[in-house]
Amino acid sequence: MKQDVPISLQKAEIGFVEIGDDVWIDAGAKILMNVTIETGAVIGANSVVTTDIPDYAIAVGSPAKVVKYRVEIG
């Protein structure tokens, strides 16, 4: 952010968010830029997703962390 340019004249950063199939994002969750949420993941209410979430993971908190998986992996 430039301190010598008014905020209204500064350009916004543009990133991406990729969301796979069968993903559940609960109420109030925030997903930040440049994050991928893989197939079958669940994001808990009011969570803040700052990093990629793997397939079938259940992620909660601020920042969101994987606490378990919906299916057995491996």
CSV table of N, CA, C and O in Angstrom, one decimal:
chain,number,residue,atom,x,y,z
A,1,MET,N,0.8,-1.2,0.0
A,1,MET,CA,0.0,0.0,0.0
A,1,MET,C,0.9,1.2,0.0
A,1,MET,O,1.8,1.3,0.8
A,2,LYS,N,0.5,2.2,-0.9
A,2,LYS,CA,1.3,3.4,-1.0
A,2,LYS,C,0.7,4.4,0.0
A,2,LYS,O,-0.5,4.7,-0.1
A,3,GLN,N,1.6,5.1,0.8
A,3,GLN,CA,1.1,6.1,1.7
A,3,GLN,C,0.9,7.4,1.1
A,3,GLN,O,0.2,8.3,1.6
A,4,ASP,N,1.5,7.7,-0.1
A,4,ASP,CA,1.4,9.0,-0.7
A,4,ASP,C,0.3,9.1,-1.7
A,4,ASP,O,0.0,10.1,-2.4
A,5,VAL,N,-0.5,7.9,-1.9
A,5,VAL,CA,-1.6,7.9,-2.8
A,5,VAL,C,-2.9,7.6,-2.0
A,5,VAL,O,-2.9,6.6,-1.3
A,6,PRO,N,-4.0,8.4,-2.2
A,6,PRO,CA,-5.2,8.1,-1.5
A,6,PRO,C,-5.7,6.6,-1.8
A,6,PRO,O,-5.6,6.1,-2.9
A,7,ILE,N,-6.3,6.0,-0.8
A,7,ILE,CA,-6.8,4.6,-0.9
A,7,ILE,C,-7.7,4.5,-2.1
A,7,ILE,O,-7.7,3.5,-2.9
A,8,SER,N,-8.6,5.4,-2.3
A,8,SER,CA,-9.6,5.4,-3.4
A,8,SER,C,-8.9,5.3,-4.8
A,8,SER,O,-9.5,4.9,-5.8
A,9,LEU,N,-7.7,5.8,-4.9
A,9,LEU,CA,-7.0,5.8,-6.2
A,9,LEU,C,-6.0,4.6,-6.4
A,9,LEU,O,-5.4,4.4,-7.4
A,10,GLN,N,-5.9,3.8,-5.4
A,10,GLN,CA,-5.0,2.6,-5.4
A,10,GLN,C,-5.7,1.4,-6.1
A,10,GLN,O,-6.9,1.3,-5.9
A,11,LYS,N,-4.9,0.6,-6.8
A,11,LYS,CA,-5.5,-0.6,-7.4
A,11,LYS,C,-5.6,-1.7,-6.4
A,11,LYS,O,-4.8,-1.9,-5.6
A,12,ALA,N,-6.6,-2.5,-6.6
A,12,ALA,CA,-6.9,-3.7,-5.8
A,12,ALA,C,-6.0,-4.8,-6.2
A,12,ALA,O,-5.8,-5.0,-7.4
A,13,GLU,N,-5.6,-5.7,-5.3
A,13,GLU,CA,-4.9,-6.9,-5.7
A,13,GLU,C,-6.0,-7.9,-6.1
A,13,GLU,O,-7.0,-8.0,-5.5
A,14,ILE,N,-5.7,-8.6,-7.2
A,14,ILE,CA,-6.6,-9.6,-7.8
A,14,ILE,C,-5.9,-10.9,-7.6
A,14,ILE,O,-4.8,-11.1,-8.1
A,15,GLY,N,-6.6,-11.9,-7.0
A,15,GLY,CA,-6.1,-13.2,-6.9
A,15,GLY,C,-7.1,-14.2,-7.4
A,15,GLY,O,-8.1,-13.9,-8.0
A,16,PHE,N,-7.0,-15.5,-7.0
A,16,PHE,CA,-7.9,-16.5,-7.4
A,16,PHE,C,-8.4,-17.3,-6.2
A,16,PHE,O,-7.7,-17.3,-5.1
A,17,VAL,N,-9.5,-17.9,-6.3
A,17,VAL,CA,-10.0,-18.9,-5.3
A,17,VAL,C,-10.6,-20.0,-6.1
A,17,VAL,O,-11.4,-19.8,-7.0
A,18,GLU,N,-10.1,-21.2,-5.9
A,18,GLU,CA,-10.6,-22.4,-6.6
A,18,GLU,C,-11.3,-23.3,-5.6
A,18,GLU,O,-10.8,-23.6,-4.5
A,19,ILE,N,-12.5,-23.7,-5.9
A,19,ILE,CA,-13.3,-24.5,-5.1
A,19,ILE,C,-13.7,-25.8,-5.8
A,19,ILE,O,-14.4,-25.7,-6.9
A,20,GLY,N,-13.4,-26.9,-5.3
A,20,GLY,CA,-13.7,-28.2,-5.9
A,20,GLY,C,-15.1,-28.6,-5.8
A,20,GLY,O,-16.0,-27.9,-5.2
A,21,ASP,N,-15.5,-29.8,-6.3
A,21,ASP,CA,-16.8,-30.3,-6.3
A,21,ASP,C,-17.1,-30.8,-4.8
A,21,ASP,O,-16.3,-31.2,-4.1
A,22,ASP,N,-18.4,-30.7,-4.5
A,22,ASP,CA,-19.0,-31.3,-3.2
A,22,ASP,C,-18.3,-30.6,-2.0
A,22,ASP,O,-18.0,-31.3,-1.0
A,23,VAL,N,-18.1,-29.3,-2.1
A,23,VAL,CA,-17.5,-28.6,-1.0
A,23,VAL,C,-18.6,-27.9,-0.2
A,23,VAL,O,-19.5,-27.3,-0.8
A,24,TRP,N,-18.5,-27.9,1.1
A,24,TRP,CA,-19.5,-27.2,2.0
A,24,TRP,C,-18.7,-26.1,2.7
A,24,TRP,O,-17.8,-26.3,3.4
A,25,ILE,N,-19.2,-24.9,2.5
A,25,ILE,CA,-18.6,-23.7,3.1
A,25,ILE,C,-19.7,-23.1,4.1
A,25,ILE,O,-20.8,-22.7,3.6
A,26,ASP,N,-19.5,-23.2,5.4
A,26,ASP,CA,-20.5,-22.8,6.3
A,26,ASP,C,-20.6,-21.3,6.5
A,26,ASP,O,-19.8,-20.6,6.0
A,27,ALA,N,-21.7,-20.9,7.1
A,27,ALA,CA,-22.0,-19.4,7.3
A,27,ALA,C,-20.8,-18.6,7.9
A,27,ALA,O,-20.2,-19.1,8.8
A,28,GLY,N,-20.6,-17.5,7.3
A,28,GLY,CA,-19.6,-16.5,7.8
A,28,GLY,C,-18.2,-16.9,7.5
A,28,GLY,O,-17.3,-16.1,7.9
A,29,ALA,N,-17.9,-17.9,6.8
A,29,ALA,CA,-16.5,-18.3,6.5
A,29,ALA,C,-15.9,-17.3,5.5
A,29,ALA,O,-16.6,-16.7,4.6
A,30,LYS,N,-14.7,-17.0,5.6
A,30,LYS,CA,-13.9,-16.1,4.8
A,30,LYS,C,-12.9,-16.9,4.1
A,30,LYS,O,-12.1,-17.6,4.7
A,31,ILE,N,-12.7,-16.7,2.7
A,31,ILE,CA,-11.7,-17.4,2.0
A,31,ILE,C,-10.8,-16.3,1.3
A,31,ILE,O,-11.3,-15.5,0.5
A,32,LEU,N,-9.6,-16.3,1.7
A,32,LEU,CA,-8.7,-15.2,1.2
A,32,LEU,C,-8.2,-15.6,-0.2
A,32,LEU,O,-8.4,-16.7,-0.7
A,33,MET,N,-7.5,-14.7,-0.8
A,33,MET,CA,-7.0,-14.8,-2.2
A,33,MET,C,-5.9,-16.0,-2.3
A,33,MET,O,-5.2,-16.3,-1.3
A,34,ASN,N,-5.9,-16.5,-3.5
A,34,ASN,CA,-4.9,-17.5,-3.9
A,34,ASN,C,-5.0,-18.8,-3.0
A,34,ASN,O,-3.9,-19.3,-2.6
A,35,VAL,N,-6.2,-19.3,-2.8
A,35,VAL,CA,-6.4,-20.5,-2.0
A,35,VAL,C,-7.2,-21.5,-2.9
A,35,VAL,O,-8.1,-21.1,-3.6
A,36,THR,N,-6.9,-22.7,-2.7
A,36,THR,CA,-7.6,-23.8,-3.4
A,36,THR,C,-8.3,-24.7,-2.3
A,36,THR,O,-7.6,-25.1,-1.4
A,37,ILE,N,-9.6,-24.9,-2.4
A,37,ILE,CA,-10.3,-25.8,-1.5
A,37,ILE,C,-10.6,-27.1,-2.4
A,37,ILE,O,-11.4,-26.9,-3.3
A,38,GLU,N,-10.0,-28.2,-2.1
A,38,GLU,CA,-10.2,-29.4,-2.9
A,38,GLU,C,-11.5,-30.1,-2.7
A,38,GLU,O,-12.3,-29.8,-1.8
A,39,THR,N,-11.8,-31.1,-3.5
A,39,THR,CA,-13.0,-31.8,-3.6
A,39,THR,C,-13.4,-32.4,-2.2
A,39,THR,O,-12.6,-32.9,-1.5
A,40,GLY,N,-14.7,-32.2,-1.9
A,40,GLY,CA,-15.3,-32.8,-0.7
A,40,GLY,C,-14.9,-32.2,0.7
A,40,GLY,O,-15.2,-32.7,1.7
A,41,ALA,N,-14.2,-31.0,0.6
A,41,ALA,CA,-13.8,-30.4,1.9
A,41,ALA,C,-15.0,-29.7,2.6
A,41,ALA,O,-16.0,-29.4,1.9
A,42,VAL,N,-14.8,-29.5,3.9
A,42,VAL,CA,-15.8,-28.8,4.7
A,42,VAL,C,-15.1,-27.7,5.4
A,42,VAL,O,-14.1,-27.9,6.0
A,43,ILE,N,-15.7,-26.4,5.3
A,43,ILE,CA,-15.1,-25.3,6.0
A,43,ILE,C,-16.1,-24.9,7.0
A,43,ILE,O,-17.2,-24.6,6.7
A,44,GLY,N,-15.7,-24.8,8.3
A,44,GLY,CA,-16.5,-24.5,9.4
A,44,GLY,C,-17.0,-23.1,9.5
A,44,GLY,O,-16.4,-22.2,8.9
A,45,ALA,N,-18.1,-22.9,10.2
A,45,ALA,CA,-18.6,-21.5,10.3
A,45,ALA,C,-17.6,-20.5,10.9
A,45,ALA,O,-16.8,-20.9,11.8
A,46,ASN,N,-17.6,-19.3,10.3
A,46,ASN,CA,-16.7,-18.2,10.7
A,46,ASN,C,-15.2,-18.5,10.6
A,46,ASN,O,-14.4,-17.8,11.2
A,47,SER,N,-14.9,-19.5,9.9
A,47,SER,CA,-13.4,-19.8,9.7
A,47,SER,C,-12.8,-18.9,8.7
A,47,SER,O,-13.5,-18.3,7.8
A,48,VAL,N,-11.5,-18.7,8.8
A,48,VAL,CA,-10.8,-17.8,7.8
A,48,VAL,C,-9.7,-18.7,7.1
A,48,VAL,O,-8.8,-19.1,7.7
A,49,VAL,N,-10.0,-19.0,5.8
A,49,VAL,CA,-9.1,-19.9,5.1
A,49,VAL,C,-8.0,-19.1,4.4
A,49,VAL,O,-8.2,-18.2,3.6
A,50,THR,N,-6.8,-19.4,4.9
A,50,THR,CA,-5.6,-18.6,4.4
A,50,THR,C,-4.7,-19.5,3.6
A,50,THR,O,-3.8,-19.0,2.9
A,51,THR,N,-4.8,-20.8,3.6
A,51,THR,CA,-4.0,-21.8,2.9
A,51,THR,C,-4.9,-22.8,2.2
A,51,THR,O,-6.0,-23.0,2.5
A,52,ASP,N,-4.3,-23.6,1.3
A,52,ASP,CA,-5.0,-24.6,0.6
A,52,ASP,C,-5.5,-25.7,1.5
A,52,ASP,O,-4.9,-26.0,2.5
A,53,ILE,N,-6.7,-26.2,1.2
A,53,ILE,CA,-7.4,-27.2,2.0
A,53,ILE,C,-7.4,-28.5,1.1
A,53,ILE,O,-8.0,-28.5,0.0
A,54,PRO,N,-6.9,-29.6,1.6
A,54,PRO,CA,-6.8,-30.8,0.8
A,54,PRO,C,-8.2,-31.5,0.7
A,54,PRO,O,-9.2,-31.2,1.3
A,55,ASP,N,-8.2,-32.5,-0.2
A,55,ASP,CA,-9.5,-33.3,-0.5
A,55,ASP,C,-10.0,-33.9,0.8
A,55,ASP,O,-9.3,-34.4,1.7
A,56,TYR,N,-11.4,-33.8,1.0
A,56,TYR,CA,-12.1,-34.4,2.1
A,56,TYR,C,-11.7,-33.9,3.5
A,56,TYR,O,-12.0,-34.6,4.5
A,57,ALA,N,-11.0,-32.8,3.6
A,57,ALA,CA,-10.6,-32.3,4.9
A,57,ALA,C,-11.7,-31.5,5.5
A,57,ALA,O,-12.5,-30.9,4.8
A,58,ILE,N,-11.8,-31.5,6.9
A,58,ILE,CA,-12.7,-30.6,7.6
A,58,ILE,C,-11.7,-29.6,8.3
A,58,ILE,O,-10.9,-29.9,9.1
A,59,ALA,N,-11.9,-28.3,7.9
A,59,ALA,CA,-11.1,-27.2,8.4
A,59,ALA,C,-11.9,-26.2,9.2
A,59,ALA,O,-13.0,-25.8,8.7
A,60,VAL,N,-11.4,-25.8,10.3
A,60,VAL,CA,-12.1,-24.8,11.2
A,60,VAL,C,-11.1,-23.9,11.8
A,60,VAL,O,-9.9,-24.2,11.9
A,61,GLY,N,-11.6,-22.7,12.2
A,61,GLY,CA,-10.8,-21.8,13.0
A,61,GLY,C,-10.3,-20.6,12.2
A,61,GLY,O,-10.6,-20.4,11.0
A,62,SER,N,-9.5,-19.8,12.9
A,62,SER,CA,-9.0,-18.6,12.3
A,62,SER,C,-7.5,-18.4,12.7
A,62,SER,O,-7.3,-18.0,13.9
A,63,PRO,N,-6.6,-18.8,11.9
A,63,PRO,CA,-6.8,-19.3,10.5
A,63,PRO,C,-7.3,-20.7,10.5
A,63,PRO,O,-7.1,-21.5,11.5
A,64,ALA,N,-8.0,-21.1,9.4
A,64,ALA,CA,-8.5,-22.5,9.4
A,64,ALA,C,-7.4,-23.5,9.3
A,64,ALA,O,-6.4,-23.4,8.6
A,65,LYS,N,-7.6,-24.6,10.1
A,65,LYS,CA,-6.7,-25.7,10.2
A,65,LYS,C,-7.5,-27.0,10.0
A,65,LYS,O,-8.6,-27.1,10.5
A,66,VAL,N,-6.9,-28.0,9.4
A,66,VAL,CA,-7.5,-29.3,9.2
A,66,VAL,C,-7.6,-30.0,10.5
A,66,VAL,O,-6.5,-30.1,11.2
A,67,VAL,N,-8.8,-30.4,11.0
A,67,VAL,CA,-8.9,-31.1,12.2
A,67,VAL,C,-9.2,-32.5,12.0
A,67,VAL,O,-8.9,-33.3,13.0
A,68,LYS,N,-9.7,-32.9,10.9
A,68,LYS,CA,-10.0,-34.3,10.6
A,68,LYS,C,-10.3,-34.4,9.1
A,68,LYS,O,-10.4,-33.4,8.4
A,69,TYR,N,-10.6,-35.7,8.7
A,69,TYR,CA,-11.0,-35.9,7.3
A,69,TYR,C,-12.3,-36.6,7.3
A,69,TYR,O,-12.6,-37.4,8.2
A,70,ARG,N,-13.1,-36.4,6.2
A,70,ARG,CA,-14.4,-37.0,6.1
A,70,ARG,C,-14.3,-38.4,5.7
A,70,ARG,O,-15.2,-39.2,6.0
A,71,VAL,N,-13.3,-38.8,5.0
A,71,VAL,CA,-13.1,-40.2,4.6
A,71,VAL,C,-11.7,-40.6,5.0
A,71,VAL,O,-10.8,-39.7,5.2
A,72,GLU,N,-11.4,-41.9,5.1
A,72,GLU,CA,-10.1,-42.3,5.5
A,72,GLU,C,-9.2,-42.2,4.3
A,72,GLU,O,-9.5,-42.6,3.2
A,73,ILE,N,-8.0,-41.5,4.5
A,73,ILE,CA,-7.1,-41.2,3.4
A,73,ILE,C,-6.0,-42.3,3.5
A,73,ILE,O,-5.4,-42.6,4.5
A,74,GLY,N,-5.7,-42.9,2.3
A,74,GLY,CA,-4.6,-43.8,2.2
A,74,GLY,C,-5.0,-45.2,2.5
A,74,GLY,O,-5.0,-46.1,2.8
